[in-house]
PDB file of C-alpha atoms in Angstrom:
ATOM      1  CA  MET A  10     180.850 357.904  42.144  1.00 85.00           C
ATOM      2  CA  THR A  11     184.554 358.464  41.457  1.00 93.00           C
ATOM      3  CA  LEU A  12     186.699 361.146  43.035  1.00 92.00           C
ATOM      4  CA  HIS A  13     186.808 362.850  39.606  1.00 92.00           C
ATOM      5  CA  ASP A  14     182.998 362.884  39.474  1.00 93.00           C
ATOM      6  CA  ASP A  15     182.809 364.231  43.019  1.00 94.00           C
ATOM      7  CA  ALA A  16     185.251 367.031  42.119  1.00 94.00           C
ATOM      8  CA  VAL A  17     183.165 368.034  39.088  1.00 93.00           C
ATOM      9  CA  LEU A  18     179.969 368.005  41.215  1.00 92.00           C
ATOM     10  CA  VAL A  19     181.532 370.055  44.011  1.00 93.00           C
ATOM     11  CA  LEU A  20     182.917 372.572  41.567  1.00 91.00           C
ATOM     12  CA  LYS A  21     179.603 372.908  39.675  1.00 90.00           C
ATOM     13  CA  GLN A  22     177.890 373.677  42.978  1.00 90.00           C
ATOM     14  CA  TYR A  23     180.612 376.137  44.117  1.00 88.00           C
ATOM     15  CA  GLU A  24     179.246 379.604  43.478  1.00 86.00           C
ATOM     16  CA  ASP A  25     182.273 381.852  44.076  1.00 89.00           C
ATOM     17  CA  GLN A  26     185.328 382.626  41.888  1.00 92.00           C
ATOM     18  CA  GLU A  27     183.491 381.844  38.662  1.00 93.00           C
ATOM     19  CA  GLU A  28     186.438 382.299  36.295  1.00 94.00           C
ATOM     20  CA  LEU A  29     188.774 380.091  38.316  1.00 92.00           C
ATOM     21  CA  ARG A  30     186.017 377.549  38.884  1.00 93.00           C
ATOM     22  CA  GLN A  31     185.607 377.261  35.097  1.00 94.00           C
ATOM     23  CA  VAL A  32     189.370 376.729  34.722  1.00 93.00           C
ATOM     24  CA  TYR A  33     189.035 373.734  37.076  1.00 92.00           C
ATOM     25  CA  LEU A  34     186.017 372.303  35.291  1.00 95.00           C
ATOM     26  CA  ASP A  35     187.712 372.707  31.893  1.00 95.00           C
ATOM     27  CA  HIS A  36     190.828 371.007  33.202  1.00 94.00           C
ATOM     28  CA  LEU A  37     188.847 368.011  34.489  1.00 95.00           C
ATOM     29  CA  SER A  38     186.914 367.812  31.217  1.00 96.00           C
ATOM     30  CA  GLU A  39     190.137 367.819  29.146  1.00 96.00           C
ATOM     31  CA  HIS A  40     192.191 365.576  31.440  1.00 95.00           C
ATOM     32  CA  PRO A  41     190.581 362.334  32.693  1.00 93.00           C
ATOM     33  CA  ASP A  42     193.687 361.982  34.979  1.00 94.00           C
ATOM     34  CA  GLY A  43     193.398 365.575  36.194  1.00 92.00           C
ATOM     35  CA  MET A  44     192.877 364.563  39.795  1.00 93.00           C
ATOM     36  CA  TRP A  45     196.225 362.802  40.067  1.00 92.00           C
ATOM     37  CA  LYS A  46     199.798 363.930  40.625  1.00 89.00           C
ATOM     38  CA  ALA A  47     200.814 362.114  37.391  1.00 90.00           C
ATOM     39  CA  CYS A  48     198.901 364.581  35.244  1.00 90.00           C
ATOM     40  CA  THR A  49     201.649 366.885  33.968  1.00 88.00           C
ATOM     41  CA  ALA A  50     199.208 369.536  32.800  1.00 88.00           C
ATOM     42  CA  GLY A  51     198.429 370.091  36.436  1.00 90.00           C
ATOM     43  CA  HIS A  52     196.166 368.391  38.954  1.00 90.00           C
ATOM     44  CA  VAL A  53     193.511 369.073  41.562  1.00 96.00           C
ATOM     45  CA  THR A  54     194.687 369.140  45.144  1.00 95.00           C
ATOM     46  CA  ALA A  55     192.735 369.466  48.393  1.00 97.00           C
ATOM     47  CA  SER A  56     193.685 371.503  51.466  1.00 97.00           C
ATOM     48  CA  ALA A  57     192.206 372.718  54.751  1.00 98.00           C
ATOM     49  CA  LEU A  58     193.007 375.680  56.915  1.00 98.00           C
ATOM     50  CA  VAL A  59     192.985 374.348  60.497  1.00 98.00           C
ATOM     51  CA  ILE A  60     191.363 376.994  62.611  1.00 97.00           C
ATOM     52  CA  ASP A  61     190.650 377.495  66.323  1.00 95.00           C
ATOM     53  CA  PRO A  62     187.833 380.053  66.246  1.00 91.00           C
ATOM     54  CA  VAL A  63     187.668 380.224  70.053  1.00 92.00           C
ATOM     55  CA  GLY A  64     191.331 381.130  70.278  1.00 91.00           C
ATOM     56  CA  CYS A  65     191.244 383.253  67.098  1.00 94.00           C
ATOM     57  CA  ARG A  66     194.169 381.419  65.619  1.00 96.00           C
ATOM     58  CA  VAL A  67     195.140 379.134  62.748  1.00 97.00           C
ATOM     59  CA  LEU A  68     197.602 376.238  62.491  1.00 98.00           C
ATOM     60  CA  LEU A  69     200.096 376.572  59.662  1.00 98.00           C
ATOM     61  CA  THR A  70     202.800 374.215  58.498  1.00 97.00           C
ATOM     62  CA  LEU A  71     206.230 375.267  57.297  1.00 96.00           C
ATOM     63  CA  HIS A  72     206.276 373.150  54.190  1.00 90.00           C
ATOM     64  CA  ARG A  73     209.419 371.072  53.884  1.00 86.00           C
ATOM     65  CA  LYS A  74     209.927 371.533  50.137  1.00 82.00           C
ATOM     66  CA  LEU A  75     208.519 375.004  49.576  1.00 82.00           C
ATOM     67  CA  ARG A  76     209.775 376.475  52.854  1.00 90.00           C
ATOM     68  CA  MET A  77     206.615 378.553  53.171  1.00 92.00           C
ATOM     69  CA  TRP A  78     203.929 378.732  55.869  1.00 97.00           C
ATOM     70  CA  LEU A  79     200.832 377.132  54.370  1.00 96.00           C
ATOM     71  CA  GLN A  80     197.579 375.479  55.299  1.00 97.00           C
ATOM     72  CA  MET A  81     197.577 371.664  55.449  1.00 97.00           C
ATOM     73  CA  GLY A  82     196.931 369.951  52.131  1.00 95.00           C
ATOM     74  CA  GLY A  83     198.199 367.951  49.237  1.00 91.00           C
ATOM     75  CA  HIS A  84     197.515 365.427  46.524  1.00 92.00           C
ATOM     76  CA  CYS A  85     194.362 363.409  46.232  1.00 95.00           C
ATOM     77  CA  GLU A  86     194.804 359.660  46.669  1.00 94.00           C
ATOM     78  CA  PRO A  87     192.936 356.748  45.068  1.00 93.00           C
ATOM     79  CA  GLY A  88     191.302 355.888  48.443  1.00 95.00           C
ATOM     80  CA  ASP A  89     189.789 359.357  48.874  1.00 97.00           C
ATOM     81  CA  PRO A  90     186.051 359.100  48.198  1.00 96.00           C
ATOM     82  CA  THR A  91     185.580 362.862  47.923  1.00 96.00           C
ATOM     83  CA  LEU A  92     187.526 366.117  47.786  1.00 96.00           C
ATOM     84  CA  ALA A  93     186.333 366.925  51.272  1.00 98.00           C
ATOM     85  CA  ALA A  94     187.599 363.606  52.530  1.00 98.00           C
ATOM     86  CA  ALA A  95     190.997 364.296  50.841  1.00 98.00           C
ATOM     87  CA  ALA A  96     191.224 367.710  52.510  1.00 98.00           C
ATOM     88  CA  LEU A  97     190.310 366.269  55.922  1.00 98.00           C
ATOM     89  CA  ARG A  98     192.799 363.395  55.501  1.00 98.00           C
ATOM     90  CA  GLU A  99     195.611 365.811  54.595  1.00 97.00           C
ATOM     91  CA  ALA A 100     194.745 368.184  57.474  1.00 97.00           C
ATOM     92  CA  THR A 101     194.637 365.302  59.941  1.00 97.00           C
ATOM     93  CA  GLU A 102     197.918 363.775  58.736  1.00 96.00           C
ATOM     94  CA  GLU A 103     199.820 367.001  58.674  1.00 96.00           C
ATOM     95  CA  SER A 104     198.440 368.492  61.916  1.00 97.00           C
ATOM     96  CA  GLY A 105     198.327 365.349  64.022  1.00 96.00           C
ATOM     97  CA  ILE A 106     194.859 366.407  65.241  1.00 96.00           C
ATOM     98  CA  GLU A 107     192.449 363.477  64.943  1.00 92.00           C
ATOM     99  CA  SER A 108     189.161 365.214  65.674  1.00 94.00           C
ATOM    100  CA  LEU A 109     189.042 367.930  63.038  1.00 98.00           C
ATOM    101  CA  ILE A 110     185.641 368.839  61.564  1.00 97.00           C
ATOM    102  CA  LEU A 111     185.307 370.492  58.176  1.00 98.00           C
ATOM    103  CA  LEU A 112     183.531 373.819  58.264  1.00 97.00           C
ATOM    104  CA  PRO A 113     180.058 373.294  56.715  1.00 96.00           C
ATOM    105  CA  GLY A 114     179.274 374.693  53.274  1.00 95.00           C
ATOM    106  CA  GLY A 115     181.868 372.992  51.132  1.00 96.00           C
ATOM    107  CA  PRO A 116     185.027 374.610  49.792  1.00 97.00           C
ATOM    108  CA  VAL A 117     185.879 378.039  51.097  1.00 97.00           C
ATOM    109  CA  THR A 118     188.117 379.175  48.206  1.00 97.00           C
ATOM    110  CA  LEU A 119     189.943 378.005  45.114  1.00 97.00           C
ATOM    111  CA  ASP A 120     193.609 378.709  44.402  1.00 95.00           C
ATOM    112  CA  ARG A 121     195.647 377.962  41.266  1.00 93.00           C
ATOM    113  CA  HIS A 122     199.397 378.157  41.753  1.00 86.00           C
ATOM    114  CA  ALA A 123     202.403 377.200  39.668  1.00 82.00           C
ATOM    115  CA  ILE A 124     204.658 374.419  40.897  1.00 80.00           C
ATOM    116  CA  PRO A 125     207.939 373.050  39.553  1.00 75.00           C
ATOM    117  CA  ALA A 126     207.866 370.697  36.537  1.00 75.00           C
ATOM    118  CA  PRO A 127     206.835 368.118  35.695  1.00 74.00           C
ATOM    119  CA  CYS A 128     203.454 368.962  37.195  1.00 74.00           C
ATOM    120  CA  ASN A 129     203.211 372.652  36.385  1.00 79.00           C
ATOM    121  CA  TRP A 130     199.961 373.563  38.275  1.00 84.00           C
ATOM    122  CA  HIS A 131     198.102 372.794  41.476  1.00 91.00           C
ATOM    123  CA  LEU A 132     194.382 373.489  41.240  1.00 93.00           C
ATOM    124  CA  ASP A 133     193.733 373.655  44.981  1.00 96.00           C
ATOM    125  CA  VAL A 134     190.235 373.256  46.428  1.00 97.00           C
ATOM    126  CA  GLN A 135     190.511 374.846  49.828  1.00 97.00           C
ATOM    127  CA  TYR A 136     188.372 373.965  52.849  1.00 98.00           C
ATOM    128  CA  ALA A 137     188.573 375.000  56.472  1.00 98.00           C
ATOM    129  CA  ALA A 138     188.668 372.554  59.406  1.00 98.00           C
ATOM    130  CA  LEU A 139     187.696 373.357  62.972  1.00 97.00           C
ATOM    131  CA  ALA A 140     190.026 372.160  65.667  1.00 97.00           C
ATOM    132  CA  PRO A 141     188.631 371.149  69.057  1.00 93.00           C
ATOM    133  CA  ALA A 142     189.400 373.321  72.048  1.00 86.00           C
ATOM    134  CA  GLU A 143     192.918 372.761  73.402  1.00 85.00           C
ATOM    135  CA  ALA A 144     193.967 370.738  70.376  1.00 90.00           C
ATOM    136  CA  VAL A 145     197.577 369.640  70.431  1.00 91.00           C
ATOM    137  CA  ALA A 146     199.282 369.490  67.086  1.00 93.00           C
ATOM    138  CA  ALA A 147     202.084 367.128  66.123  1.00 93.00           C
ATOM    139  CA  ILE A 148     204.538 367.810  63.348  1.00 91.00           C
ATOM    140  CA  SER A 149     204.592 365.440  60.350  1.00 89.00           C
ATOM    141  CA  ASP A 150     207.444 364.360  58.032  1.00 87.00           C
ATOM    142  CA  GLU A 151     206.147 366.810  55.443  1.00 83.00           C
ATOM    143  CA  SER A 152     206.804 369.819  57.709  1.00 90.00           C
ATOM    144  CA  LEU A 153     209.792 371.696  59.027  1.00 94.00           C
ATOM    145  CA  ASP A 154     207.613 373.272  61.678  1.00 96.00           C
ATOM    146  CA  LEU A 155     204.006 373.518  62.782  1.00 96.00           C
ATOM    147  CA  ARG A 156     202.718 376.545  64.629  1.00 96.00           C
ATOM    148  CA  TRP A 157     199.534 378.269  65.776  1.00 97.00           C
ATOM    149  CA  PHE A 158     199.331 381.918  64.615  1.00 98.00           C
ATOM    150  CA  PRO A 159     196.826 384.551  65.813  1.00 98.00           C
ATOM    151  CA  TYR A 160     194.628 385.773  62.942  1.00 97.00           C
ATOM    152  CA  GLU A 161     196.386 389.145  62.897  1.00 97.00           C
ATOM    153  CA  GLU A 162     199.843 387.572  62.410  1.00 98.00           C
ATOM    154  CA  VAL A 163     199.038 385.377  59.370  1.00 98.00           C
ATOM    155  CA  ALA A 164     199.676 388.129  56.806  1.00 98.00           C
ATOM    156  CA  ASP A 165     203.178 388.573  58.305  1.00 98.00           C
ATOM    157  CA  VAL A 166     204.251 384.951  57.672  1.00 98.00           C
ATOM    158  CA  ALA A 167     202.099 383.565  54.895  1.00 97.00           C
ATOM    159  CA  ASP A 168     201.483 384.387  51.258  1.00 94.00           C
ATOM    160  CA  ALA A 169     198.363 386.083  49.829  1.00 95.00           C
ATOM    161  CA  SER A 170     196.556 382.791  49.122  1.00 95.00           C
ATOM    162  CA  VAL A 171     196.621 381.809  52.803  1.00 97.00           C
ATOM    163  CA  VAL A 172     195.483 385.311  53.819  1.00 97.00           C
ATOM    164  CA  ARG A 173     192.541 385.101  51.316  1.00 97.00           C
ATOM    165  CA  LEU A 174     191.619 381.657  52.686  1.00 98.00           C
ATOM    166  CA  LEU A 175     191.712 382.940  56.253  1.00 98.00           C
ATOM    167  CA  GLU A 176     189.550 385.981  55.301  1.00 97.00           C
ATOM    168  CA  ALA A 177     186.982 383.831  53.510  1.00 97.00           C
ATOM    169  CA  THR A 178     186.928 381.360  56.423  1.00 97.00           C
ATOM    170  CA  ARG A 179     186.323 384.145  58.955  1.00 97.00           C
ATOM    171  CA  ALA A 180     183.542 385.573  56.808  1.00 96.00           C
ATOM    172  CA  ARG A 181     181.885 382.153  56.664  1.00 95.00           C
ATOM    173  CA  LEU A 182     182.257 381.751  60.416  1.00 95.00           C
ATOM    174  CA  ALA A 183     180.634 385.182  60.974  1.00 92.00           C
ATOM    175  CA  ALA A 184     177.679 384.453  58.662  1.00 83.00           C
TER     176      ALA A 184
END
């Protein structure tokens, strides 16, 4: 199974955000290269919100290019067997935490956001990753800073998409 096929399967099984989910599926149907950064019509990305549920905090990165506090994530790579694997790879690389575990249940949310040309759009499939107790993060080359934020402070530093991802993650944790 290719990463493209995995993405289609994951999105078909994803039950929330129906309108946005269909945008993703249409994109992948119309663009055989829709998983890759080279697709100028936009491309699927994978991210993960690193969360410490015991400490009621999340790890955010101050993105080097965008200069915004975001969850860990980025472009899919040819070696990624699945979207979940891409999200976990990105979260591990950008957080420096080797023992992250994806929250069960597949993607938590979807987010479509404009990016500068030539790519135009990121169609982000967002997961959540659980950090082990006392996890120590290490900043990567892609970040200006890396910091743990208590749940209640996230809305003060991050945009609405990160807040939605945190809310959806907390709801899944409570279920």
